[in-house]
Short mmCIF file of C-alpha atoms in Angstrom, two decimals:
data_model
loop_
_atom_site.label_atom_id
_atom_site.label_comp_id
_atom_site.label_asym_id
_atom_site.label_seq_id
_atom_site.Cartn_x
_atom_site.Cartn_y
_atom_site.Cartn_z
CA MET A 1 67.09 40.61 140.95
CA PHE A 2 67.11 44.09 142.30
CA ALA A 3 65.81 42.80 145.62
CA VAL A 4 68.76 40.44 145.92
CA PHE A 5 71.19 43.20 145.05
CA LYS A 6 69.53 45.46 147.57
CA ASN A 7 69.79 42.82 150.28
CA ALA A 8 73.46 42.26 149.49
CA ILE A 9 74.18 45.94 149.67
CA CYS A 10 72.34 46.24 153.00
CA ASN A 11 74.24 43.31 154.45
CA LEU A 12 77.50 44.88 153.32
CA VAL A 13 76.56 48.19 154.91
CA ASN A 14 75.59 46.53 158.19
CA LYS A 15 78.87 44.66 158.30
CA CYS A 16 80.72 47.87 157.57
CA MET A 17 78.88 49.54 160.42
CA LEU A 18 79.81 46.59 162.67
CA VAL A 19 83.42 46.88 161.60
CA PHE A 20 83.39 50.63 162.31
CA THR A 21 82.08 49.89 165.76
CA TYR A 22 85.17 47.81 166.57
CA LEU A 23 87.65 50.02 164.76
CA PRO A 24 90.72 50.90 166.87
CA ASP A 25 91.58 54.51 167.63
CA GLY A 26 94.05 56.30 165.47
CA LYS A 27 93.98 58.16 162.18
CA ASN A 28 96.11 55.59 160.25
CA ALA A 29 94.01 52.65 161.39
CA LYS A 30 90.77 54.31 160.34
CA GLN A 31 92.22 55.19 156.96
CA GLN A 32 93.22 51.52 156.45
CA TYR A 33 89.74 50.32 157.41
CA ILE A 34 88.08 52.83 155.10
CA ILE A 35 90.27 51.63 152.21
CA ALA A 36 89.37 48.01 152.96
CA ILE A 37 85.67 48.74 153.16
CA ALA A 38 85.77 50.77 149.96
CA ALA A 39 87.50 47.85 148.23
CA ALA A 40 84.82 45.44 149.51
CA VAL A 41 82.01 47.73 148.39
CA GLY A 42 83.65 48.13 145.00
CA LEU A 43 83.99 44.36 144.64
CA HIS A 44 80.32 43.87 145.45
CA LEU A 45 79.39 46.53 142.91
CA ILE A 46 81.45 44.83 140.22
CA MET A 47 79.85 41.49 141.01
CA ALA A 48 76.40 43.08 140.85
CA ILE A 49 77.14 44.68 137.50
CA VAL A 50 78.37 41.36 136.13
CA LEU A 51 75.19 39.67 137.29
CA MET A 52 73.07 42.35 135.73
CA LEU A 53 74.85 42.02 132.39
CA ASN A 54 74.37 38.26 132.34
CA THR A 55 70.70 38.44 133.30
CA ASP A 56 67.96 38.37 130.66
CA PHE A 57 65.38 41.07 131.25
CA SER A 58 62.80 39.55 128.94
CA PRO A 59 59.32 38.67 130.17
CA LYS A 60 60.42 35.05 130.37
CA ALA A 61 60.63 33.79 133.88
CA LYS A 62 64.03 32.66 134.93
CA PRO A 63 65.12 30.78 138.03
CA VAL A 64 66.66 32.90 140.67
CA VAL A 65 68.09 30.21 142.92
CA LYS A 66 71.58 30.22 141.43
CA PRO A 67 72.10 33.94 141.65
CA GLN A 68 70.89 33.83 145.22
CA MET A 69 73.43 31.15 146.01
CA GLN A 70 76.12 33.14 144.32
CA VAL A 71 75.21 36.20 146.35
CA ILE A 72 75.29 34.15 149.51
CA ASP A 73 78.69 32.71 148.55
CA ALA A 74 79.94 36.16 147.82
CA VAL A 75 78.77 37.38 151.19
CA VAL A 76 80.46 34.46 152.90
CA ILE A 77 83.70 35.13 151.06
CA ASP A 78 83.52 38.81 151.94
CA GLU A 79 82.91 38.04 155.62
CA SER A 80 85.94 35.74 155.71
CA LYS A 81 88.10 38.34 154.10
CA LEU A 82 86.62 40.96 156.31
CA LYS A 83 87.43 38.82 159.36
CA GLN A 84 90.95 38.34 158.10
CA GLN A 85 91.17 42.04 157.51
CA VAL A 86 89.80 42.70 160.99
CA ASP A 87 92.28 40.25 162.51
CA LYS A 88 95.04 41.84 160.54
CA LEU A 89 93.93 45.27 161.67
CA LYS A 90 93.74 43.99 165.26
CA ARG A 91 97.26 42.64 164.95
CA GLN A 92 98.34 45.92 163.44
CA LYS A 93 96.53 47.73 166.21
CA GLN A 94 98.23 45.53 168.82
CA ALA A 95 101.60 46.05 167.12
CA ALA A 96 100.90 49.76 166.92
CA LYS A 97 99.78 49.72 170.55
CA LYS A 98 102.97 47.83 171.47
CA ARG A 99 105.07 50.28 169.50
CA GLU A 100 103.15 53.13 171.13
CA ASP A 101 103.63 51.52 174.55
CA ASP A 102 107.32 50.99 173.79
CA ARG A 103 107.56 54.55 172.58
CA ILE A 104 105.77 55.80 175.69
CA LYS A 105 108.01 53.63 177.88
CA GLU A 106 111.04 55.00 176.04
CA LEU A 107 109.70 58.53 176.52
CA GLU A 108 108.97 57.77 180.17
CA ARG A 109 112.49 56.30 180.51
CA ARG A 110 113.94 59.37 178.88
CA ALA A 111 111.72 61.59 181.00
CA ASP A 112 112.81 59.62 184.07
CA ASP A 113 116.46 59.92 183.03
CA ALA A 114 115.94 63.61 182.36
CA ALA A 115 114.20 63.96 185.74
CA LYS A 116 117.06 62.09 187.40
CA LYS A 117 119.53 64.25 185.53
CA ARG A 118 117.60 67.38 186.53
CA LYS A 119 117.46 66.06 190.08
CA ASN A 120 121.21 65.41 190.04
CA GLU A 121 121.81 68.82 188.53
CA ALA A 122 119.50 70.37 191.11
CA GLN A 123 121.35 68.48 193.85
CA LYS A 124 124.68 69.67 192.42
CA ILE A 125 123.32 73.21 192.29
CA LYS A 126 121.97 72.78 195.81
CA ASN A 127 125.35 71.47 196.98
CA LEU A 128 127.15 74.30 195.21
CA GLU A 129 124.73 76.80 196.73
CA LYS A 130 125.25 75.15 200.11
CA GLN A 131 129.02 75.38 199.65
CA ARG A 132 128.67 79.00 198.50
CA LYS A 133 126.53 79.84 201.52
CA LYS A 134 128.99 77.98 203.75
CA LYS A 135 131.92 79.90 202.26
CA GLU A 136 129.94 83.11 202.50
CA ALA A 137 129.10 82.33 206.14
CA GLU A 138 132.76 81.50 206.81
CA LYS A 139 133.79 84.73 205.09
CA LYS A 140 131.24 86.68 207.13
CA LYS A 141 132.48 84.93 210.25
CA ALA A 142 136.09 85.70 209.33
CA ASP A 143 135.17 89.30 208.51
CA ALA A 144 133.29 89.58 211.81
CA ALA A 145 136.25 88.06 213.66
CA ALA A 146 138.64 90.43 211.89
CA LYS A 147 136.34 93.34 212.66
CA THR A 148 136.09 92.22 216.29
CA ALA A 149 139.87 91.81 216.50
CA LYS A 150 140.35 95.23 214.92
CA ALA A 151 137.85 96.79 217.31
CA LYS A 152 139.53 94.99 220.23
CA ALA A 153 142.95 96.22 219.09
CA ALA A 154 141.56 99.75 218.70
CA THR A 155 140.03 99.52 222.19
CA GLN A 156 143.30 98.25 223.67
CA GLU A 157 145.20 101.01 221.88
CA LYS A 158 142.70 103.53 223.22
CA ILE A 159 143.10 102.10 226.73
CA ARG A 160 146.90 102.18 226.35
CA LYS A 161 146.83 105.81 225.21
CA LYS A 162 144.45 106.66 228.04
CA LYS A 163 146.73 104.95 230.57
CA GLU A 164 149.74 106.70 229.03
CA GLN A 165 147.93 110.02 229.28
CA GLU A 166 146.89 109.24 232.86
CA ARG A 167 150.49 108.28 233.67
CA LYS A 168 151.78 111.54 232.20
CA GLN A 169 149.10 113.45 234.05
CA ALA A 170 149.99 111.63 237.27
CA GLU A 171 153.70 112.35 236.72
CA LYS A 172 152.92 116.00 236.01
CA ALA A 173 150.65 116.15 239.06
CA ALA A 174 153.40 114.53 241.15
CA SER A 175 155.96 116.94 239.72
CA ASP A 176 153.67 119.91 240.37
CA ALA A 177 152.95 118.61 243.86
CA LYS A 178 156.67 118.17 244.51
CA ALA A 179 157.42 121.67 243.19
CA LYS A 180 154.60 123.07 245.31
CA ARG A 181 155.82 121.13 248.34
CA LEU A 182 159.38 122.38 247.80
CA LYS A 183 158.06 125.90 247.34
CA GLU A 184 155.98 125.60 250.49
CA GLU A 185 158.93 124.10 252.36
CA LYS A 186 161.14 126.95 251.15
CA ALA A 187 158.47 129.48 252.09
CA ALA A 188 158.14 127.79 255.49
CA ALA A 189 161.93 127.76 255.91
CA ASP A 190 162.11 131.43 254.88
CA ALA A 191 159.30 132.25 257.26
CA ALA A 192 161.02 130.27 260.02
CA GLU A 193 164.27 132.10 259.26
CA GLN A 194 162.47 135.41 259.32
CA ARG A 195 160.83 134.47 262.62
CA ARG A 196 164.22 133.39 263.98
CA ARG A 197 165.83 136.62 262.84
CA LYS A 198 162.95 138.64 264.21
CA LYS A 199 163.19 136.81 267.51
CA LEU A 200 166.93 137.45 267.59
CA GLU A 201 166.32 141.10 266.82
CA ASP A 202 163.56 141.31 269.41
CA ASP A 203 165.75 139.57 271.98
CA LYS A 204 168.60 141.85 271.05
CA ARG A 205 166.44 144.94 271.31
CA LYS A 206 165.16 143.79 274.68
CA ARG A 207 168.66 143.00 275.81
CA GLU A 208 169.95 146.30 274.43
CA ALA A 209 167.12 148.18 276.09
CA ALA A 210 167.97 146.53 279.36
CA GLU A 211 171.65 147.21 278.82
CA ARG A 212 170.90 150.77 277.81
CA ALA A 213 168.82 151.28 280.88
CA GLU A 214 171.58 149.78 282.93
CA GLN A 215 174.17 151.90 281.18
CA GLU A 216 172.09 155.00 281.65
CA ARG A 217 171.74 154.07 285.28
CA MET A 218 175.46 153.52 285.48
CA LEU A 219 176.08 156.77 283.59
CA GLU A 220 173.81 158.52 285.89
CA GLN A 221 175.65 157.04 288.79
CA GLN A 222 178.93 157.94 287.19
CA MET A 223 177.74 161.48 286.60
CA LEU A 224 176.68 161.70 290.21
CA GLU A 225 179.99 160.32 291.27
CA GLU A 226 181.76 162.74 288.94
CA MET A 227 179.72 165.60 290.33
CA ALA A 228 180.67 164.45 293.76
CA SER A 229 184.32 164.51 292.81
CA ARG A 230 184.45 168.03 291.34
CA ASP A 231 187.81 168.44 292.85
CA THR A 232 189.21 165.91 290.36
CA ALA A 233 191.45 167.39 287.74
CA ARG A 234 189.79 168.76 284.59
CA SER A 235 191.73 166.45 282.41
CA ARG A 236 190.50 163.46 284.37
CA GLN A 237 186.99 164.76 283.96
CA VAL A 238 187.34 165.19 280.22
CA MET A 239 188.81 161.74 279.82
CA GLY A 240 186.03 160.34 281.87
CA GLU A 241 183.52 162.00 279.59
CA VAL A 242 185.31 160.65 276.59
CA ASP A 243 185.25 157.14 277.98
CA LYS A 244 181.61 157.53 278.88
CA TYR A 245 180.56 158.61 275.39
CA LYS A 246 182.76 155.93 273.86
CA ALA A 247 180.85 153.47 275.99
CA LEU A 248 177.59 155.02 274.77
CA VAL A 249 178.79 154.80 271.19
CA SER A 250 179.72 151.14 271.75
CA GLN A 251 176.25 150.52 273.14
CA ALA A 252 174.65 152.24 270.14
CA ILE A 253 176.67 149.99 267.85
CA SER A 254 175.62 146.89 269.82
CA ARG A 255 171.95 147.83 269.48
CA ASN A 256 172.20 147.65 265.70
CA PHE A 257 174.77 144.88 265.50
CA ILE A 258 173.57 141.39 264.41
CA ILE A 259 175.54 138.74 266.23
CA ASP A 260 176.48 135.36 264.83
CA GLU A 261 177.88 133.42 267.74
CA GLY A 262 179.36 130.70 265.58
CA THR A 263 181.62 133.06 263.60
CA MET A 264 182.08 136.15 265.87
CA ARG A 265 182.92 134.73 269.26
CA GLY A 266 186.25 136.14 270.53
CA LYS A 267 186.68 138.48 267.53
CA SER A 268 186.76 142.30 267.28
CA CYS A 269 187.16 145.19 264.87
CA LYS A 270 188.67 148.68 265.12
CA ILE A 271 186.32 151.29 263.62
CA LYS A 272 187.20 154.89 262.74
CA ILE A 273 184.24 157.26 263.09
CA LYS A 274 183.68 160.92 262.20
CA LEU A 275 180.79 162.83 263.82
CA ALA A 276 179.12 166.21 263.44
CA SER A 277 178.46 168.38 266.51
CA SER A 278 174.92 167.01 266.58
CA GLY A 279 176.21 163.43 266.71
CA PHE A 280 175.36 162.73 263.04
CA VAL A 281 177.63 160.05 261.61
CA ILE A 282 179.67 161.58 258.83
CA SER A 283 181.61 158.40 258.07
CA ALA A 284 182.49 155.01 259.48
CA THR A 285 185.35 152.91 258.14
CA ALA A 286 186.69 149.55 259.23
CA GLY A 287 190.26 149.13 260.36
CA ALA A 288 192.09 146.13 261.70
CA GLY A 289 190.10 143.16 262.86
CA ASP A 290 187.78 140.40 261.68
CA LYS A 291 186.18 141.21 258.31
CA VAL A 292 182.76 139.85 259.25
CA VAL A 293 182.72 141.77 262.54
CA CYS A 294 184.01 144.91 260.79
CA LEU A 295 181.36 144.68 258.06
CA GLU A 296 178.54 144.24 260.57
CA ALA A 297 179.94 146.98 262.87
CA VAL A 298 180.10 149.56 260.02
CA LYS A 299 176.53 148.64 259.09
CA ALA A 300 175.46 149.07 262.73
CA VAL A 301 177.07 152.60 262.91
CA ASN A 302 175.42 153.68 259.68
CA LYS A 303 172.15 152.19 260.81
CA ALA A 304 172.31 154.22 264.05
CA GLY A 305 172.76 157.39 262.02
CA THR A 306 173.31 159.60 265.08
CA LEU A 307 175.52 158.76 268.05
CA PRO A 308 175.49 160.31 271.54
CA VAL A 309 177.96 163.26 271.93
CA SER A 310 178.83 165.60 274.76
CA LYS A 311 177.88 169.26 274.66
CA ASP A 312 181.12 170.05 276.33
CA PRO A 313 183.39 171.46 273.60
CA GLU A 314 186.46 169.90 275.13
CA VAL A 315 184.85 166.51 275.28
CA PHE A 316 183.34 166.86 271.77
CA ASN A 317 186.77 167.64 270.36
CA GLN A 318 187.66 164.06 271.21
CA PHE A 319 184.71 162.81 269.02
CA LYS A 320 185.24 164.75 265.84
CA SER A 321 187.34 161.86 264.70
CA PHE A 322 187.96 158.90 266.95
CA SER A 323 188.56 155.14 266.82
CA ILE A 324 186.85 152.47 268.86
CA ASN A 325 187.70 148.80 269.21
CA TYR A 326 184.36 147.02 269.09
CA ILE A 327 183.99 143.54 270.55
CA PRO A 328 180.62 141.77 270.04
CA GLU A 329 178.95 141.06 273.34
CA ILE A 330 178.35 137.30 273.31
CA ASN A 331 177.11 135.64 276.46
#
């Protein structure tokens, strides 16, 4: 009896080990199989206990065929249930696998949607960044263009100011050059006038020297002639001396007289002169005549300072105070 029970228990354990070999993965599935196996083991234990209670343990031999058949039937029944249970577990496993696959597919779909969404978001961000960079580049370009335009305007303003300064400098240089040229022209004109006046004075002095020499020669000749005519009356002699010294006085005036042919031709002036015994000019005043000639004649007398006078008292008496009509000698 115990041998039969032992064999039944061993067969049950082997089948359980076989079932465990084909168990699907997963904590829930294993728990379900463990519960099923425990139920089967418990059922076999109950059947064994029932058999033991109904068995007579007396020394009397009893047939053992029927219990063996019962054990075999029990094993067959358990295998069928176990197969059903295995099939059920397989179906559950397949359903669980399908649910897991569906869940995984749903997760993959969601992950794919999330990835697409992230990709779209990334593309939007990329586009926004691209637009921002484009706007920033456009702003930089506009700023650079504005800076370039400002720099160009500043350069043009600088060039304009430089040209304006150069123009003012050129105008000032031209004005200074013109003033210098006018000054030089005036200096040249003054120098030319001075040279002309000097030449006139030199020519006049030369002419006066020649005239004086001629007059002296003539005076000498006159004196010789007068000496030759000693028999002439004294009065005639005195008057001759007077005329001679008047002529000498006129010559002295001519030597210092500056002639202007354009204004003095054909004009004269009567001059009243007072002399000392040495011939020193005490005074010279203008009388009737041309004002220009009179002014120049008075200047000529004063410039001479001393006029020729006779040592003869009678002749000198005629020169203490006398008048002379001076006519400029113009060729």
